[in-house]
Amino acid sequence: MSTDVIRTQVAIIGAGPAGLLLGRLLALQGIDAVILENRSREYVEARIRAGVLEHPAVDLLTEAGVGDRLHAEGLRHDGIYLQWPGERHRIDFPKLCGRSVWVYGQTEVVKDLIDARLEAGLPLLFDISDTAIHDVETDRPRVTFTDADGVARTLEADFVAGCDGFHGVSRPTIPDHLRTTWERVYPFAWLGILAEVAPSTDELIYAWHPDGFALHSMRSTTRSRLYVQVDPSEKVEDWSDDRVWEALATRMALPGWSLQSGPVIEKSITPMRSFVSAPMRHGRLLLAGDAAHIVPPTGAKGLNLAAADVKVLFEALDSFYRTGSTALLDAYSDTALHRVWRATHFSWWMTSMLHPATGPGADPFDHQLQLSQLKYVTSSEAASASLAENYTGMPFA
Ligand code: FAS
Ligand code: PHB
């Protein structure tokens, strides 16, 4: 079987937000890259995930020339609501930290980045298989794969960017004895729905309730995205649409407010974990995004952390190609991990504050601690400013 050899400067594995954004930033500086993706374009663009973009991530996408639709269709939000039974309080972002967030689905970010890449005629290979990374400890690493036509191919590069997510091949390419991982698996999951109904709120509602956490988010003025805390063992088929809407209405109930329900067009359960793997570099292999870390979605950090990694990685690669210096590449892992741990702590803190243990595991003492934390965060300017600056995104390094 023929083996086509392709040569580039940066081989990018994965066409999620991390891989696509890195490809965009490199292309703007004239640095060649080839992006390899093992799913179809349709699958990648339809995968429903994150919904909130931090201010620094929005600035980065705008500067990269892919923010037009984001600014035209995205919803700028200047706050969120934190709620517990009978009370709902707003955290005012601009007043507290001078920043905002934008509600714009990850699906749309991915579509914008794919469109930009294909319009520029740059290589983005979908539906590949058998991805394998070789020789990353040399200055000529390779990626072998089978392309969509079943042809065995080799991609030779100066660097390999592992942007292939939590289940990708990049992180395992770093030898176990050189890797350290930290993990916390939470005793609950999120059941999420996408519904064709106008949001019942102007900004996101994060609600603590003894039955479990609930989140009212959205994708547009006509499409809502909502979540309820469930046991990780729950099955989607055990949650009828009515049961989900009833749980949401109960957990977000407030005098004078009502939740509008509507047709559910997607329903899924996402487990919750915190995971960090270090280092994020091994020789000429550099990891970015979910390939190196996972955060529980309570802090709306996953996609944004991928963007932050990519900015640091792009600057390191750009510096190498412009000056020959490896200083930023040598510092990449430590620089990225500083922000990774900040986002990991914030995501753990938001998750711990808002998710009560339920059923036999329910501990009234823990419930009181969570309620006290919520009352403090919504009444103290210092505490709410800390939440606001973390939620809207600490400035990039
Ligand atoms: P991604 O996983 O997005 O992209 C990796 C890409 O690599 C994929 O397209 C994959 O197909 C490809 N790939 C994998 N293995 C490969 C191989 N061997 N060869 C070639 N390609 C390969 N974050 C939030 O902020 N809010 C949320 O509500 C939220 N919900 C989520 C729900 C789910 C079910 C999941 C899994 C994640 C969720 N996240 C959420 C986090 C999510 O948004 C990620 O942080 C974000 O997708 C990270 O982007 P990437 O690092 O690019 O990884
Ligand atoms: C979403 O809209 O999907 C979303 C928003 C905020 C979160 C998590 C998910 O914290």
PDB file of C-alpha atoms and ligand atoms in Angstrom, residues 49-52 103 190 204 206 215 217-219 225 227 297-301 350 391, ligand 2:
ATOM      1  CA  ARG A  49     -20.653  21.274  24.058  1.00  0.00           C
ATOM      2  CA  ALA A  50     -19.649  24.602  25.560  1.00  0.00           C
ATOM      3  CA  GLY A  51     -21.801  27.701  25.438  1.00  0.00           C
ATOM      4  CA  VAL A  52     -19.933  30.554  27.153  1.00  0.00           C
ATOM      5  CA  VAL A 103     -23.006  33.235  24.906  1.00  0.00           C
ATOM      6  CA  TRP A 190     -25.208  16.791  34.270  1.00  0.00           C
ATOM      7  CA  LEU A 204     -27.571  32.430  33.081  1.00  0.00           C
ATOM      8  CA  TYR A 206     -26.955  28.785  38.485  1.00  0.00           C
ATOM      9  CA  LEU A 215     -28.495  25.674  35.218  1.00  0.00           C
ATOM     10  CA  SER A 217     -28.259  28.715  29.848  1.00  0.00           C
ATOM     11  CA  MET A 218     -29.100  29.443  26.217  1.00  0.00           C
ATOM     12  CA  ARG A 219     -27.826  29.434  22.628  1.00  0.00           C
ATOM     13  CA  ARG A 225     -29.760  25.117  26.964  1.00  0.00           C
ATOM     14  CA  TYR A 227     -28.937  21.216  32.801  1.00  0.00           C
ATOM     15  CA  PRO A 297     -18.457  22.573  33.148  1.00  0.00           C
ATOM     16  CA  THR A 298     -19.802  24.517  36.155  1.00  0.00           C
ATOM     17  CA  GLY A 299     -17.211  27.248  35.627  1.00  0.00           C
ATOM     18  CA  ALA A 300     -17.707  27.394  31.831  1.00  0.00           C
ATOM     19  CA  LYS A 301     -13.939  26.952  31.442  1.00  0.00           C
ATOM     20  CA  MET A 350     -18.073  26.478  41.606  1.00  0.00           C
ATOM     21  CA  TYR A 391     -15.701  33.515  35.436  1.00  0.00           C
TER      22      TYR A 391
HETATM   23  C1  PHB B   2     -23.762  26.036  28.285  1.00  0.00           C
HETATM   24  O1  PHB B   2     -24.413  26.977  27.822  1.00  0.00           O
HETATM   25  O2  PHB B   2     -23.670  24.925  27.717  1.00  0.00           O
HETATM   26  C2  PHB B   2     -23.046  26.230  29.605  1.00  0.00           C
HETATM   27  C3  PHB B   2     -22.995  27.489  30.164  1.00  0.00           C
HETATM   28  C4  PHB B   2     -22.343  27.669  31.377  1.00  0.00           C
HETATM   29  C5  PHB B   2     -21.755  26.576  32.002  1.00  0.00           C
HETATM   30  C6  PHB B   2     -21.807  25.303  31.420  1.00  0.00           C
HETATM   31  C7  PHB B   2     -22.463  25.132  30.221  1.00  0.00           C
HETATM   32  O3  PHB B   2     -21.123  26.750  33.201  1.00  0.00           O
END
